[in-house]
Coordinates of C-alpha atoms in Angstrom, one line a residue:
Chain R
M1 CA 73.9 61.1 93.1
A2 CA 72.9 60.5 89.5
T3 CA 76.0 58.6 88.5
N4 CA 76.8 56.0 91.0
D5 CA 77.6 55.6 94.7
K6 CA 81.3 56.1 94.1
L7 CA 82.2 59.2 96.1
I8 CA 85.9 59.4 95.4
Q9 CA 87.7 57.8 92.5
V10 CA 91.5 57.9 92.7
I11 CA 93.2 56.9 89.4
D12 CA 96.9 56.3 89.1
L13 CA 97.9 58.9 91.7
K14 CA 101.6 59.7 91.9
K15 CA 103.5 62.1 94.1
Y16 CA 107.2 62.4 93.4
Y17 CA 109.8 64.5 95.2
K18 CA 113.2 65.5 93.8
K19 CA 112.3 64.7 90.2
G20 CA 111.1 61.2 90.9
E21 CA 113.9 60.1 93.2
I22 CA 111.5 59.8 96.1
K23 CA 108.2 58.2 95.2
A24 CA 105.8 59.0 98.1
L25 CA 102.9 57.8 96.0
D26 CA 103.6 55.4 93.2
G27 CA 100.4 54.9 91.2
I28 CA 97.5 54.5 93.6
T29 CA 94.1 53.5 92.2
V30 CA 91.2 53.0 94.5
D31 CA 87.5 53.8 94.8
I32 CA 85.8 55.1 97.9
D33 CA 82.1 54.5 98.0
R34 CA 79.5 56.3 100.0
G35 CA 79.2 54.9 103.5
D36 CA 82.6 53.3 103.3
V37 CA 84.8 53.3 106.3
M38 CA 88.2 52.8 104.7
V39 CA 91.1 52.3 107.0
V40 CA 94.6 52.8 105.6
I41 CA 97.4 51.0 107.3
G42 CA 101.1 50.5 106.7
P43 CA 104.5 51.1 108.0
S44 CA 105.6 54.7 108.5
G45 CA 106.9 56.4 105.4
S46 CA 104.7 54.2 103.3
G47 CA 102.7 57.2 101.9
K48 CA 99.5 56.8 103.9
S49 CA 99.3 60.4 105.0
T50 CA 100.4 61.7 101.6
F51 CA 97.6 59.7 100.1
L52 CA 95.0 61.1 102.5
R53 CA 96.3 64.7 102.2
S54 CA 96.1 64.3 98.4
L55 CA 92.4 63.5 98.5
N56 CA 91.6 67.2 99.3
L57 CA 94.7 68.5 97.5
L58 CA 96.5 69.7 100.6
E59 CA 99.2 67.8 98.8
Q60 CA 99.5 68.5 95.1
P61 CA 100.0 65.2 93.3
T62 CA 102.6 64.9 90.6
S63 CA 100.2 63.1 88.3
G64 CA 97.0 61.1 88.4
T65 CA 93.4 62.0 88.8
I66 CA 91.0 62.3 91.7
L67 CA 87.3 62.4 90.9
F68 CA 85.3 63.7 93.8
E69 CA 81.5 63.4 93.2
G70 CA 82.4 63.1 89.5
V71 CA 84.5 66.2 89.3
D72 CA 88.3 66.0 88.5
I73 CA 89.6 68.1 91.4
T74 CA 93.2 67.7 90.3
N75 CA 92.5 70.0 87.4
R76 CA 93.9 73.3 88.6
K77 CA 91.1 75.2 86.9
V78 CA 88.3 73.9 89.3
N79 CA 87.5 75.9 92.4
L80 CA 88.9 73.7 95.1
N81 CA 87.2 75.6 98.0
V82 CA 83.8 74.4 96.9
H83 CA 84.9 70.8 97.1
R84 CA 87.0 71.1 100.2
Q85 CA 83.9 72.2 102.2
K86 CA 82.5 68.8 101.6
M87 CA 85.6 67.0 102.8
G88 CA 86.1 67.3 106.5
M89 CA 89.6 66.7 107.7
V90 CA 91.0 65.8 111.1
F91 CA 94.7 66.2 111.7
Q92 CA 97.2 64.4 113.9
H93 CA 98.0 67.7 115.7
F94 CA 94.4 68.9 115.9
N95 CA 95.2 72.3 114.4
L96 CA 92.5 74.1 116.3
F97 CA 92.7 77.9 116.0
P98 CA 94.4 79.0 119.3
H99 CA 93.2 82.6 119.2
K100 CA 89.5 81.6 119.0
T101 CA 87.2 80.0 121.5
I102 CA 85.9 76.5 120.9
L103 CA 82.6 77.9 119.7
E104 CA 84.3 80.4 117.4
N105 CA 86.5 77.6 116.0
M106 CA 83.3 75.8 115.1
I107 CA 81.2 78.5 113.6
L108 CA 83.9 80.3 111.6
A109 CA 83.7 78.2 108.5
P110 CA 79.9 77.7 108.5
V111 CA 79.4 81.5 108.9
E112 CA 82.1 82.7 106.6
V113 CA 82.1 80.0 103.9
K114 CA 78.6 78.7 103.8
K115 CA 77.0 82.0 105.0
V116 CA 74.9 80.2 107.6
P117 CA 73.3 82.8 110.0
K118 CA 75.3 83.1 113.2
D119 CA 72.5 82.0 115.5
K120 CA 71.9 78.9 113.5
A121 CA 75.6 78.1 113.3
K122 CA 75.9 78.5 117.1
A123 CA 72.9 76.3 117.8
K124 CA 74.3 73.6 115.5
A125 CA 77.8 73.9 117.0
L126 CA 76.5 73.5 120.6
E127 CA 74.4 70.5 119.5
L128 CA 77.5 68.9 118.0
L129 CA 79.6 69.8 121.1
D130 CA 76.9 68.3 123.3
R131 CA 77.2 65.1 121.3
V132 CA 80.9 64.7 122.2
G133 CA 80.3 65.9 125.8
L134 CA 82.0 69.2 125.5
A135 CA 79.1 71.7 125.4
D136 CA 80.3 73.2 128.7
R137 CA 83.6 74.1 127.2
A138 CA 82.2 76.2 124.3
D139 CA 83.6 79.4 125.6
T140 CA 87.1 78.2 126.6
Y141 CA 90.2 78.4 124.4
P142 CA 91.9 75.4 122.9
I143 CA 94.9 75.5 125.2
Q144 CA 92.6 74.8 128.2
L145 CA 91.6 71.5 126.8
S146 CA 93.3 68.1 127.0
G147 CA 94.6 66.4 123.8
G148 CA 91.6 64.1 123.6
Q149 CA 89.2 67.0 124.1
K150 CA 91.0 69.0 121.4
Q151 CA 90.7 66.2 118.9
R152 CA 87.0 65.7 119.7
V153 CA 86.5 69.4 119.0
A154 CA 88.5 69.1 115.8
I155 CA 86.2 66.3 114.7
V156 CA 83.0 68.3 115.4
R157 CA 84.5 71.4 113.8
A158 CA 84.8 69.5 110.6
L159 CA 81.3 68.0 111.0
A160 CA 79.8 71.5 111.4
M161 CA 80.4 72.0 107.7
E162 CA 78.2 68.9 107.0
P163 CA 80.8 67.2 104.9
D164 CA 80.1 64.2 102.6
V165 CA 83.3 62.5 103.7
M166 CA 85.6 62.7 106.7
L167 CA 89.4 62.3 106.3
F168 CA 91.3 61.3 109.5
D169 CA 95.1 61.7 109.4
E170 CA 96.4 59.6 112.3
P171 CA 93.9 61.2 114.7
T172 CA 95.1 59.4 117.8
S173 CA 98.9 59.3 117.2
A174 CA 99.6 62.5 119.2
L175 CA 97.4 61.6 122.1
D176 CA 98.3 60.2 125.5
P177 CA 97.2 56.5 125.6
E178 CA 94.4 57.1 128.1
M179 CA 92.8 59.6 125.7
V180 CA 92.8 57.5 122.6
G181 CA 89.6 55.7 123.6
E182 CA 87.4 58.8 123.8
V183 CA 88.4 59.9 120.3
L184 CA 87.9 56.4 118.8
D185 CA 84.5 56.4 120.4
V186 CA 83.5 59.5 118.6
M187 CA 84.8 58.1 115.3
R188 CA 82.9 54.8 115.9
Q189 CA 79.7 56.7 116.5
L190 CA 80.3 58.6 113.3
A191 CA 80.8 55.4 111.3
H192 CA 77.6 53.9 112.7
A193 CA 75.8 57.0 111.7
G194 CA 76.7 56.2 108.1
M195 CA 79.5 58.8 107.5
T196 CA 81.9 58.0 104.7
M197 CA 85.3 57.9 106.3
V198 CA 88.9 57.5 105.3
V199 CA 91.1 56.8 108.3
V200 CA 94.9 56.6 108.4
T201 CA 95.7 55.0 111.7
H202 CA 97.9 52.7 113.7
E203 CA 95.0 51.5 115.8
M204 CA 94.6 48.0 114.4
G205 CA 91.7 47.2 116.8
F206 CA 89.8 50.1 115.4
A207 CA 90.6 49.1 111.8
R208 CA 89.3 45.6 112.5
E209 CA 86.2 46.6 114.3
V210 CA 84.9 49.7 112.6
G211 CA 86.4 49.6 109.1
N212 CA 84.5 47.9 106.3
R213 CA 87.6 48.0 104.0
V214 CA 91.2 47.9 104.9
V215 CA 93.9 49.1 102.6
F216 CA 97.6 48.2 103.1
M217 CA 100.2 50.6 101.7
A218 CA 104.0 50.3 101.6
D219 CA 106.6 52.2 99.6
G220 CA 103.9 54.5 98.0
K221 CA 102.1 51.5 96.6
L222 CA 98.7 50.0 97.5
L223 CA 99.7 46.4 98.1
E224 CA 96.6 44.8 99.4
Q225 CA 93.0 45.7 100.1
G226 CA 90.0 43.9 101.4
S227 CA 87.6 43.4 104.3
P228 CA 89.2 43.5 107.8
D229 CA 88.8 39.7 107.9
D230 CA 90.7 39.3 104.7
I231 CA 93.5 41.6 105.7
F232 CA 94.0 40.6 109.3
N233 CA 93.1 36.9 109.2
H234 CA 94.1 35.9 105.6
P235 CA 96.9 38.2 104.5
Q236 CA 98.4 37.3 101.1
N237 CA 101.2 39.8 100.5
E238 CA 104.5 39.1 102.2
R239 CA 105.0 42.7 103.3
L240 CA 101.6 42.7 104.9
K241 CA 102.2 39.5 106.8
D242 CA 105.5 41.0 107.9
F243 CA 103.8 44.2 109.0
L244 CA 101.1 42.4 110.9
A245 CA 103.5 40.2 112.7
K246 CA 105.2 43.3 114.0
V247 CA 102.1 45.3 115.1
L248 CA 99.7 42.6 116.3
Chain M
M1 CA 132.7 119.9 131.3
I2 CA 129.2 119.7 132.8
S3 CA 128.3 122.5 135.2
S4 CA 125.2 124.1 136.6
E5 CA 126.1 127.3 134.7
G6 CA 126.1 125.3 131.6
F7 CA 122.6 124.0 132.3
Q8 CA 121.4 127.5 133.1
A9 CA 122.8 128.7 129.8
T10 CA 121.2 125.8 128.0
F11 CA 117.8 126.3 129.7
R12 CA 117.6 129.8 128.2
Y13 CA 117.2 128.1 124.9
I14 CA 114.7 125.5 126.2
S15 CA 112.1 126.7 123.6
M16 CA 114.3 125.2 120.9
F17 CA 114.0 121.8 122.6
V18 CA 110.3 122.1 122.8
E19 CA 110.2 122.9 119.0
G20 CA 112.6 120.0 118.4
L21 CA 110.5 117.7 120.5
V22 CA 107.3 118.6 118.5
C23 CA 109.3 118.1 115.3
T24 CA 110.7 114.7 116.3
V25 CA 107.3 113.5 117.5
S26 CA 105.5 114.6 114.2
L27 CA 108.4 113.1 112.1
S28 CA 108.2 109.8 113.9
F29 CA 104.5 109.7 114.0
L30 CA 104.1 110.3 110.3
T31 CA 106.9 107.8 109.6
V32 CA 105.2 105.1 111.6
I33 CA 101.9 105.6 109.8
F34 CA 103.3 105.8 106.3
G35 CA 106.0 103.2 106.9
F36 CA 103.5 100.7 108.3
M37 CA 101.1 101.2 105.3
L38 CA 104.0 100.8 102.9
A39 CA 105.1 97.7 104.8
L40 CA 101.7 96.1 104.7
V41 CA 101.5 96.6 100.9
L42 CA 105.1 95.2 100.5
A43 CA 104.3 92.2 102.7
V44 CA 101.1 91.5 100.8
L45 CA 103.1 91.7 97.5
R46 CA 105.9 89.5 98.9
L47 CA 103.4 86.8 99.9
S48 CA 101.0 87.2 97.0
P49 CA 100.2 84.0 95.1
W50 CA 99.9 85.9 91.9
Q51 CA 101.4 83.9 89.1
P52 CA 100.5 85.6 85.8
F53 CA 102.2 82.9 83.7
K54 CA 100.6 80.0 85.7
R55 CA 98.9 78.7 82.6
L56 CA 102.2 78.3 80.9
G57 CA 103.3 76.1 83.8
L58 CA 100.5 73.6 83.3
D59 CA 100.5 70.7 80.9
K60 CA 97.6 69.8 78.7
N61 CA 95.8 68.0 81.5
G62 CA 95.8 71.0 83.7
H63 CA 98.6 69.6 85.9
L64 CA 101.7 71.4 87.1
R65 CA 104.8 70.8 85.0
E66 CA 107.6 69.3 87.0
E67 CA 110.6 71.0 85.6
G68 CA 112.0 73.2 82.9
F69 CA 111.8 76.9 81.9
L70 CA 108.0 76.9 81.6
S71 CA 107.7 75.5 85.1
A72 CA 109.9 78.3 86.5
L73 CA 108.0 80.8 84.5
G74 CA 104.7 79.4 85.8
R75 CA 105.9 80.0 89.3
F76 CA 107.4 83.4 88.7
N77 CA 105.7 86.1 90.7
P78 CA 106.6 89.6 89.5
L79 CA 105.0 91.3 92.5
N80 CA 107.1 89.3 95.0
F81 CA 110.2 90.0 92.9
L82 CA 109.7 93.7 92.8
A83 CA 108.9 93.9 96.6
T84 CA 111.9 91.8 97.4
C85 CA 114.2 94.0 95.3
Y86 CA 112.9 97.1 97.1
V87 CA 113.4 95.6 100.6
E88 CA 116.9 94.3 99.9
V89 CA 118.0 97.6 98.4
F90 CA 116.7 99.7 101.3
R91 CA 118.0 97.3 104.0
A92 CA 121.4 97.1 102.4
T93 CA 122.2 100.8 102.1
P94 CA 122.8 103.3 104.8
M95 CA 119.9 105.4 106.0
L96 CA 122.0 108.6 105.6
V97 CA 122.7 107.8 101.9
Q98 CA 119.0 107.2 101.4
L99 CA 118.1 110.5 103.1
F100 CA 120.6 112.5 101.0
I101 CA 119.4 110.9 97.8
I102 CA 115.8 111.7 98.6
Y103 CA 116.6 115.3 99.7
Y104 CA 119.3 116.3 97.2
I105 CA 118.3 114.3 94.2
V106 CA 114.7 113.2 94.3
F107 CA 113.3 116.5 95.7
A108 CA 116.0 118.6 94.1
D109 CA 113.7 119.9 91.3
V110 CA 110.5 119.8 93.3
S111 CA 109.6 123.2 94.6
L112 CA 107.8 122.4 97.8
P113 CA 105.7 125.0 99.6
T114 CA 107.9 126.7 102.2
F115 CA 105.3 127.2 104.9
K116 CA 106.1 126.2 108.5
L117 CA 104.2 123.5 110.5
F118 CA 103.5 124.4 114.1
G119 CA 105.3 127.7 113.4
S120 CA 108.8 126.2 113.4
I121 CA 109.0 123.1 111.1
R122 CA 110.0 124.0 107.5
F123 CA 107.8 121.8 105.3
D124 CA 110.2 121.7 102.4
R125 CA 112.8 119.9 104.6
F126 CA 110.3 118.0 106.8
L127 CA 108.6 116.3 103.9
P128 CA 111.7 114.7 102.3
G129 CA 112.7 113.6 105.9
V130 CA 109.3 111.8 106.3
V131 CA 109.6 110.3 102.9
A132 CA 113.1 108.9 103.4
L133 CA 112.3 107.6 106.9
S134 CA 109.1 106.0 105.7
L135 CA 110.7 104.3 102.7
N136 CA 113.4 102.9 105.0
S137 CA 111.2 101.7 107.9
G138 CA 108.7 100.3 105.4
A139 CA 111.4 97.9 104.2
Y140 CA 112.2 96.7 107.7
L141 CA 108.6 96.5 108.9
C142 CA 107.7 94.5 105.7
E143 CA 110.2 91.9 106.7
I144 CA 108.8 91.8 110.3
I145 CA 105.2 91.4 109.0
R146 CA 106.3 88.8 106.5
S147 CA 108.2 86.7 109.0
G148 CA 105.3 87.0 111.4
I149 CA 102.9 85.6 108.8
Q150 CA 105.3 82.8 107.9
S151 CA 105.9 81.9 111.5
I152 CA 102.3 80.7 111.9
D153 CA 102.2 76.9 111.8
G154 CA 101.3 75.5 108.4
G155 CA 98.8 73.3 110.1
Q156 CA 96.6 76.4 110.8
T157 CA 96.4 77.2 107.1
E158 CA 95.8 73.5 106.3
A159 CA 92.9 73.3 108.8
A160 CA 91.5 76.6 107.4
R161 CA 91.7 75.5 103.8
S162 CA 90.3 72.1 104.5
L163 CA 87.3 73.8 106.0
G164 CA 86.8 75.5 102.6
L165 CA 88.2 79.0 103.6
T166 CA 89.7 80.9 100.7
Q167 CA 93.3 82.1 100.9
T168 CA 92.1 85.6 101.8
Q169 CA 89.7 84.4 104.5
N170 CA 92.5 82.3 105.9
M171 CA 94.8 85.3 106.1
R172 CA 92.1 87.5 107.6
F173 CA 90.6 85.2 110.2
I174 CA 93.4 82.8 111.1
V175 CA 96.9 83.9 110.1
L176 CA 97.0 87.7 110.6
P177 CA 95.4 87.8 114.0
Q178 CA 98.0 85.3 115.3
A179 CA 100.9 86.9 113.4
I180 CA 100.3 90.4 114.6
K181 CA 100.3 89.1 118.2
N182 CA 103.7 87.4 117.6
I183 CA 105.3 90.4 115.9
L184 CA 104.2 93.1 118.3
P185 CA 107.5 93.2 120.2
A186 CA 109.4 93.5 116.9
I187 CA 107.1 96.3 115.8
A188 CA 107.6 98.1 119.1
N189 CA 111.3 97.8 118.5
E190 CA 111.0 99.3 115.0
F191 CA 108.8 102.2 116.3
V192 CA 111.4 103.0 118.9
T193 CA 114.1 102.8 116.2
I194 CA 112.2 105.2 114.1
I195 CA 112.0 107.8 116.9
K196 CA 115.8 107.5 117.4
E197 CA 116.7 107.3 113.7
S198 CA 114.6 110.5 113.0
S199 CA 117.6 112.4 114.6
I200 CA 119.4 111.8 111.3
C201 CA 117.1 114.4 109.7
Y202 CA 119.1 117.1 111.3
T203 CA 121.6 116.7 108.6
I204 CA 119.2 118.1 106.1
G205 CA 118.2 120.9 108.4
V206 CA 115.0 119.6 109.9
K207 CA 114.7 121.3 113.3
E208 CA 114.3 118.2 115.4
I209 CA 115.9 117.5 118.8
M210 CA 119.5 117.1 117.6
F211 CA 119.2 120.2 115.5
A212 CA 118.3 122.0 118.8
V213 CA 121.4 120.6 120.4
A214 CA 123.6 121.8 117.5
S215 CA 122.0 125.3 117.6
I216 CA 122.5 125.6 121.4
K217 CA 126.0 124.5 121.1
G218 CA 126.6 127.3 118.6
A219 CA 125.0 129.9 120.8
T220 CA 126.4 128.8 124.2
Y221 CA 129.6 126.9 123.3
R222 CA 128.2 124.1 125.6
I223 CA 127.7 120.6 124.2
G224 CA 127.5 118.3 127.3
E225 CA 124.4 119.8 128.9
P226 CA 122.3 120.0 125.7
L227 CA 123.3 116.4 124.9
I228 CA 122.2 115.3 128.4
I229 CA 118.9 117.0 128.0
A230 CA 118.4 115.5 124.5
T231 CA 119.2 112.0 125.9
L232 CA 116.5 112.5 128.5
V233 CA 114.0 113.7 126.0
Y234 CA 114.6 110.8 123.7
F235 CA 114.3 108.3 126.6
C236 CA 111.0 109.9 127.7
L237 CA 109.7 109.4 124.2
T238 CA 110.9 105.8 123.5
F239 CA 110.3 104.2 126.9
P240 CA 106.6 104.9 127.1
T241 CA 106.2 103.8 123.4
S242 CA 107.5 100.3 124.2
K243 CA 105.5 100.1 127.4
I244 CA 102.2 101.0 125.6
I245 CA 102.8 98.3 123.0
A246 CA 103.7 95.8 125.7
H247 CA 100.3 96.5 127.2
F248 CA 98.5 95.6 123.9
E249 CA 100.6 92.5 123.7
R250 CA 99.3 91.3 127.0
K251 CA 95.8 92.1 126.0
M252 CA 96.1 90.0 122.8
S253 CA 97.6 86.9 124.4
R254 CA 94.3 85.8 126.0
G255 CA 94.4 82.5 124.1
D256 CA 97.7 81.6 125.6
K257 CA 96.7 81.3 129.2
R258 CA 95.5 78.1 130.8

């Protein structure tokens, strides 16, 4: 990048419902640099997911600006599809396409959006599946997989588009406890490989160990941010202290 | 009274039933085709994202306005509005009224060619029948298709869009294949309804099965026996139709099995 290593700049982002009665996001300003693993924590209803979903405009903000690679993507006149390709997203409920096999799930976007030749897309998909230990499941349908397997597929499906950033929206919240580890392992590998990641999660262990920045949100506001050490060992904000006392 | 003599008398006119059967089948078949095409167009219109005044709903930074007349105007979709009007009018008025309006008013001054299809079906009555049935079933099928599309979990669209698929690609690869599978039973139902509803066309002199019943009644003074035969013929038409669609339904649900 010619400009700087700021991948995403969020400036005074607001999302109001019911004409401002409900403030899901109340003026968030934050930068996400290349290589960052930013973990967003906070009590439920604090606007974490709304914030994450705003980053690729699945949620249309009321006001504010999001610069992605220097382009203001909140301007409705820009072609969002071009930018969304570069932002992989993983959802709480996986959202695999049930009528397509695992392999078809993975090659759909590369083939149809990026116009990658089918053979190449397949080879790449199988390589990615192999990396998460699911190459043998390529021809099965999503319903035949466990929750943890589905989420691993969802992660590599997003990776197949070779995104510049990966957004995780509570990726382990819908999983049985014994499957959380396998998904976090994949995410950990991804972080070590240098992927820029924004992760909304309740997994404090993961936040501490893998994140290089932790952001605490409550009531639609960004109340505190810093290194995992700052946030978990030296919290300043009363709300944060209160939150940590409950979850740790 | 039902009697074997009555059946014998009726069977002398069996060729009228055959003609009626041919007519009912062609009437229903054409209605299904035109009705479905119309419904697809209507459903696309109803779900179209076209907002011609969108720019008016944006403020100077290119953001959506929150409230006010301009915001409503920005969201206004004339295509959706027109399609909705059409559907509501056709669903809220009786089929018989629609048929009469089409036949006696719309086609009143149109001189249709009077040739006969298959040697017995008068085209100038058959065509208005097809038009009226298609317009009516198009409205119902449109709502089936629309609800099928809207029944697909929003997460599917979110996943597709987050991968960079356009709205059209999302429809084609993700939403429609799943929606069609879900709505097949309702579509089968509508097809069966069309076969049965086509009997209404006898009121404008289309020689379908019920027309045959009325004619035979006039000739033999028997009503019970022709009605029983008509019932059987209708059942033999509708039952296989729903069975065939059920077969396709099973074929399409491969992603549902563990």
